[in-house]
Amino acid sequence: MTKDIQTPGKHTVLPLLSSAVLAGICIGIAGFGYLAEKSIIGAVLFAFGLLTVVSYQLKLYTGTAGFIKRGELAHLLQILGGNILGCLAVSLIARCSPLPLQDTAQGILEGRLAAGAIHCGILAIGCGFIMTTAVTFARKGNNLPLLFGVPLFITCGFPHCVADAFYYLSAPAPYLRDNAADILVLYVAIVAGNFIGCNLYRAIIKKQSD
């Protein structure tokens, strides 16, 4: 998460994917904690996932999107795919919990669907902006923006596409099947919104310097 993507060859795809899957597991575990304690306490505990990703320099979509170079979009999508796989693994564990995690996850998903893809995509821009800010400071050894930024985007209701992947995958299977098309449109909007937010700094600074 704290290093730029290097142009991958055939021998670097597996390490990239492995790092992305592990990052997804970290976020999934953080999301598990949030579903167990859906409050400001859970939002603060969620920071564990991002701190772990930063410390191990794992590949996370929202920690990488603001730093990619031209021609690396395909590799960013590989990272997102690995993140989702990691979230899927933890979601299977969550289904074994005696806590009402599936109901809480469905509640989050229902809220997103009620807001609509356009609104959630716009709100996701805020999360991307916070994430790039946090990673920029983390690269300089300052994790305070990360510690505050994570509870901030959760409290504000700014969707994080990897965290949302865990929530959606943790929701009851029948609900997912019945709403699959709407969930897919919603998720694409959130991924796009995160990407825009992650790149706001570069877009604005570049325009100012032109």
Short mmCIF file of C-alpha atoms in Angstrom, two decimals:
data_model
loop_
_atom_site.label_atom_id
_atom_site.label_comp_id
_atom_site.label_asym_id
_atom_site.label_seq_id
_atom_site.Cartn_x
_atom_site.Cartn_y
_atom_site.Cartn_z
CA MET A 1 0.00 0.00 0.00
CA THR A 2 2.86 2.36 0.62
CA LYS A 3 4.71 1.61 -2.60
CA ASP A 4 3.82 2.47 -6.17
CA ILE A 5 2.87 -0.37 -8.49
CA GLN A 6 5.78 -1.49 -10.59
CA THR A 7 5.09 -2.69 -14.10
CA PRO A 8 4.36 -6.39 -13.50
CA GLY A 9 5.71 -9.14 -15.68
CA LYS A 10 4.72 -12.77 -15.65
CA HIS A 11 6.75 -13.37 -12.48
CA THR A 12 5.16 -10.51 -10.51
CA VAL A 13 1.44 -11.18 -11.00
CA LEU A 14 1.26 -13.83 -8.27
CA PRO A 15 3.03 -11.71 -5.62
CA LEU A 16 0.76 -8.78 -6.54
CA LEU A 17 -2.35 -10.93 -6.22
CA SER A 18 -1.13 -12.54 -2.99
CA SER A 19 -0.51 -9.13 -1.45
CA ALA A 20 -3.94 -7.94 -2.58
CA VAL A 21 -5.68 -11.01 -1.14
CA LEU A 22 -3.94 -10.52 2.19
CA ALA A 23 -4.93 -6.85 2.18
CA GLY A 24 -8.53 -7.95 1.59
CA ILE A 25 -8.29 -10.31 4.56
CA CYS A 26 -7.07 -7.44 6.74
CA ILE A 27 -9.98 -5.24 5.68
CA GLY A 28 -12.38 -8.16 6.07
CA ILE A 29 -11.28 -8.70 9.66
CA ALA A 30 -11.66 -4.97 10.33
CA GLY A 31 -15.12 -5.12 8.78
CA PHE A 32 -15.94 -8.15 10.94
CA GLY A 33 -15.21 -6.00 13.98
CA TYR A 34 -17.39 -3.20 12.67
CA LEU A 35 -20.33 -5.54 12.06
CA ALA A 36 -19.89 -6.86 15.59
CA GLU A 37 -19.85 -3.33 17.05
CA LYS A 38 -21.56 -0.96 14.60
CA SER A 39 -20.78 2.26 16.46
CA ILE A 40 -18.02 4.83 16.72
CA ILE A 41 -16.08 2.18 18.64
CA GLY A 42 -16.36 -0.19 15.71
CA ALA A 43 -15.35 2.61 13.34
CA VAL A 44 -12.19 3.22 15.37
CA LEU A 45 -11.44 -0.50 15.54
CA PHE A 46 -11.75 -0.65 11.75
CA ALA A 47 -8.50 1.34 11.58
CA PHE A 48 -6.72 -1.91 12.52
CA GLY A 49 -7.22 -3.13 8.95
CA LEU A 50 -5.70 -0.08 7.30
CA LEU A 51 -2.84 0.12 9.78
CA THR A 52 -2.00 -3.52 9.06
CA VAL A 53 -2.10 -2.92 5.31
CA VAL A 54 0.25 0.06 5.69
CA SER A 55 2.63 -1.73 8.03
CA TYR A 56 2.99 -4.76 5.76
CA GLN A 57 2.92 -2.62 2.59
CA LEU A 58 0.09 -4.67 1.13
CA LYS A 59 -1.77 -3.83 -2.07
CA LEU A 60 -5.13 -2.24 -1.37
CA TYR A 61 -7.26 -0.67 -4.09
CA THR A 62 -7.91 2.59 -2.23
CA GLY A 63 -4.30 2.77 -1.06
CA THR A 64 -2.96 2.40 -4.60
CA ALA A 65 -5.47 4.15 -6.88
CA GLY A 66 -4.11 7.62 -6.13
CA PHE A 67 -0.55 6.67 -7.03
CA ILE A 68 -0.81 4.55 -10.17
CA LYS A 69 1.00 5.52 -13.34
CA ARG A 70 -0.24 5.52 -16.90
CA GLY A 71 -0.90 2.02 -18.21
CA GLU A 72 -1.35 0.47 -14.75
CA LEU A 73 -5.16 0.48 -14.61
CA ALA A 74 -5.33 -3.25 -15.40
CA HIS A 75 -3.05 -4.01 -12.47
CA LEU A 76 -5.21 -1.84 -10.22
CA LEU A 77 -8.20 -3.98 -11.19
CA GLN A 78 -6.15 -7.09 -10.35
CA ILE A 79 -5.55 -5.61 -6.92
CA LEU A 80 -9.28 -5.01 -6.47
CA GLY A 81 -9.98 -8.60 -7.51
CA GLY A 82 -7.49 -9.88 -4.95
CA ASN A 83 -8.97 -7.61 -2.28
CA ILE A 84 -12.43 -9.03 -2.97
CA LEU A 85 -11.12 -12.60 -2.72
CA GLY A 86 -9.63 -11.79 0.68
CA CYS A 87 -12.93 -10.30 1.81
CA LEU A 88 -14.75 -13.40 0.57
CA ALA A 89 -12.55 -15.63 2.74
CA VAL A 90 -13.34 -13.62 5.86
CA SER A 91 -17.04 -13.41 4.97
CA LEU A 92 -17.19 -17.22 5.05
CA ILE A 93 -15.76 -17.12 8.56
CA ALA A 94 -18.27 -14.42 9.54
CA ARG A 95 -21.10 -16.78 8.64
CA CYS A 96 -19.91 -19.09 11.42
CA SER A 97 -20.22 -16.40 14.07
CA PRO A 98 -23.10 -16.54 16.58
CA LEU A 99 -23.29 -12.73 16.34
CA PRO A 100 -25.99 -11.25 14.04
CA LEU A 101 -23.38 -10.21 11.49
CA GLN A 102 -25.42 -11.18 8.43
CA ASP A 103 -28.36 -9.04 9.53
CA THR A 104 -26.08 -6.07 10.17
CA ALA A 105 -24.39 -6.54 6.81
CA GLN A 106 -27.78 -6.67 5.08
CA GLY A 107 -28.75 -3.46 6.85
CA ILE A 108 -25.68 -1.69 5.45
CA LEU A 109 -26.39 -3.00 1.97
CA GLU A 110 -30.05 -2.01 2.17
CA GLY A 111 -28.99 1.50 3.13
CA ARG A 112 -26.65 1.72 0.15
CA LEU A 113 -29.32 0.48 -2.25
CA ALA A 114 -31.88 2.89 -0.83
CA ALA A 115 -29.48 5.80 -1.36
CA GLY A 116 -28.86 4.69 -4.94
CA ALA A 117 -25.78 4.10 -7.05
CA ILE A 118 -25.32 7.73 -8.07
CA HIS A 119 -25.45 9.09 -4.54
CA CYS A 120 -23.20 6.33 -3.19
CA GLY A 121 -20.74 6.89 -6.02
CA ILE A 122 -20.55 10.59 -5.17
CA LEU A 123 -20.16 9.86 -1.46
CA ALA A 124 -17.40 7.36 -2.26
CA ILE A 125 -15.31 10.24 -3.60
CA GLY A 126 -14.93 11.45 -0.02
CA CYS A 127 -13.55 8.09 1.09
CA GLY A 128 -11.03 8.04 -1.76
CA PHE A 129 -9.85 11.54 -0.87
CA ILE A 130 -9.36 10.58 2.77
CA MET A 131 -7.52 7.39 1.82
CA THR A 132 -4.99 9.12 -0.44
CA THR A 133 -4.42 11.70 2.29
CA ALA A 134 -3.85 8.99 4.88
CA VAL A 135 -1.48 6.98 2.67
CA THR A 136 0.51 10.08 1.72
CA PHE A 137 1.16 10.80 5.39
CA ALA A 138 1.78 7.13 6.19
CA ARG A 139 4.56 7.08 3.59
CA LYS A 140 6.21 9.78 5.67
CA GLY A 141 5.82 7.76 8.88
CA ASN A 142 2.78 9.63 10.20
CA ASN A 143 -0.23 7.37 10.81
CA LEU A 144 -2.42 9.93 12.60
CA PRO A 145 -4.40 10.86 9.45
CA LEU A 146 -5.11 7.15 9.05
CA LEU A 147 -6.26 6.75 12.64
CA PHE A 148 -8.62 9.69 12.29
CA GLY A 149 -9.48 9.25 8.62
CA VAL A 150 -10.93 5.75 8.91
CA PRO A 151 -13.51 6.61 11.60
CA LEU A 152 -14.20 9.81 9.67
CA PHE A 153 -15.18 8.17 6.40
CA ILE A 154 -17.24 5.53 8.23
CA THR A 155 -19.06 8.15 10.33
CA CYS A 156 -19.72 10.26 7.23
CA GLY A 157 -21.12 7.25 5.37
CA PHE A 158 -18.50 7.43 2.62
CA PRO A 159 -18.41 3.93 1.05
CA HIS A 160 -15.06 2.11 0.85
CA CYS A 161 -15.23 -0.41 -2.00
CA VAL A 162 -13.16 -3.10 -0.26
CA ALA A 163 -14.98 -2.80 3.05
CA ASP A 164 -18.27 -2.81 1.16
CA ALA A 165 -17.21 -5.99 -0.65
CA PHE A 166 -16.91 -7.67 2.74
CA TYR A 167 -20.27 -6.35 3.93
CA TYR A 168 -22.06 -7.45 0.76
CA LEU A 169 -20.47 -10.90 0.80
CA SER A 170 -21.48 -11.28 4.44
CA ALA A 171 -25.15 -10.52 3.78
CA PRO A 172 -27.66 -13.41 3.55
CA ALA A 173 -27.32 -15.30 0.27
CA PRO A 174 -31.02 -15.08 -0.69
CA TYR A 175 -30.91 -11.29 -0.36
CA LEU A 176 -27.81 -11.14 -2.56
CA ARG A 177 -29.44 -13.31 -5.23
CA ASP A 178 -32.63 -11.26 -5.28
CA ASN A 179 -30.75 -7.97 -5.67
CA ALA A 180 -27.70 -9.07 -7.65
CA ALA A 181 -28.13 -6.67 -10.60
CA ASP A 182 -28.71 -3.59 -8.40
CA ILE A 183 -25.78 -4.54 -6.16
CA LEU A 184 -23.46 -4.84 -9.15
CA VAL A 185 -24.41 -1.37 -10.46
CA LEU A 186 -24.04 0.05 -6.95
CA TYR A 187 -20.62 -1.52 -6.48
CA VAL A 188 -19.25 -0.27 -9.80
CA ALA A 189 -20.36 3.25 -8.87
CA ILE A 190 -18.58 3.02 -5.51
CA VAL A 191 -15.37 1.71 -7.09
CA ALA A 192 -15.46 4.58 -9.59
CA GLY A 193 -16.18 7.11 -6.85
CA ASN A 194 -13.28 5.88 -4.76
CA PHE A 195 -10.99 6.13 -7.78
CA ILE A 196 -12.02 9.73 -8.45
CA GLY A 197 -11.53 10.68 -4.81
CA CYS A 198 -8.14 9.01 -4.66
CA ASN A 199 -6.98 11.10 -7.61
CA LEU A 200 -8.44 14.48 -6.67
CA TYR A 201 -5.09 15.76 -5.44
CA ARG A 202 -3.36 14.98 -8.71
CA ALA A 203 -6.21 16.34 -10.81
CA ILE A 204 -6.45 19.64 -8.94
CA ILE A 205 -2.72 20.24 -8.55
CA LYS A 206 -2.11 19.44 -12.21
CA LYS A 207 -4.78 21.92 -13.31
CA GLN A 208 -3.33 24.59 -11.05
CA SER A 209 0.13 24.07 -12.51
CA ASP A 210 -1.06 24.19 -16.17
#
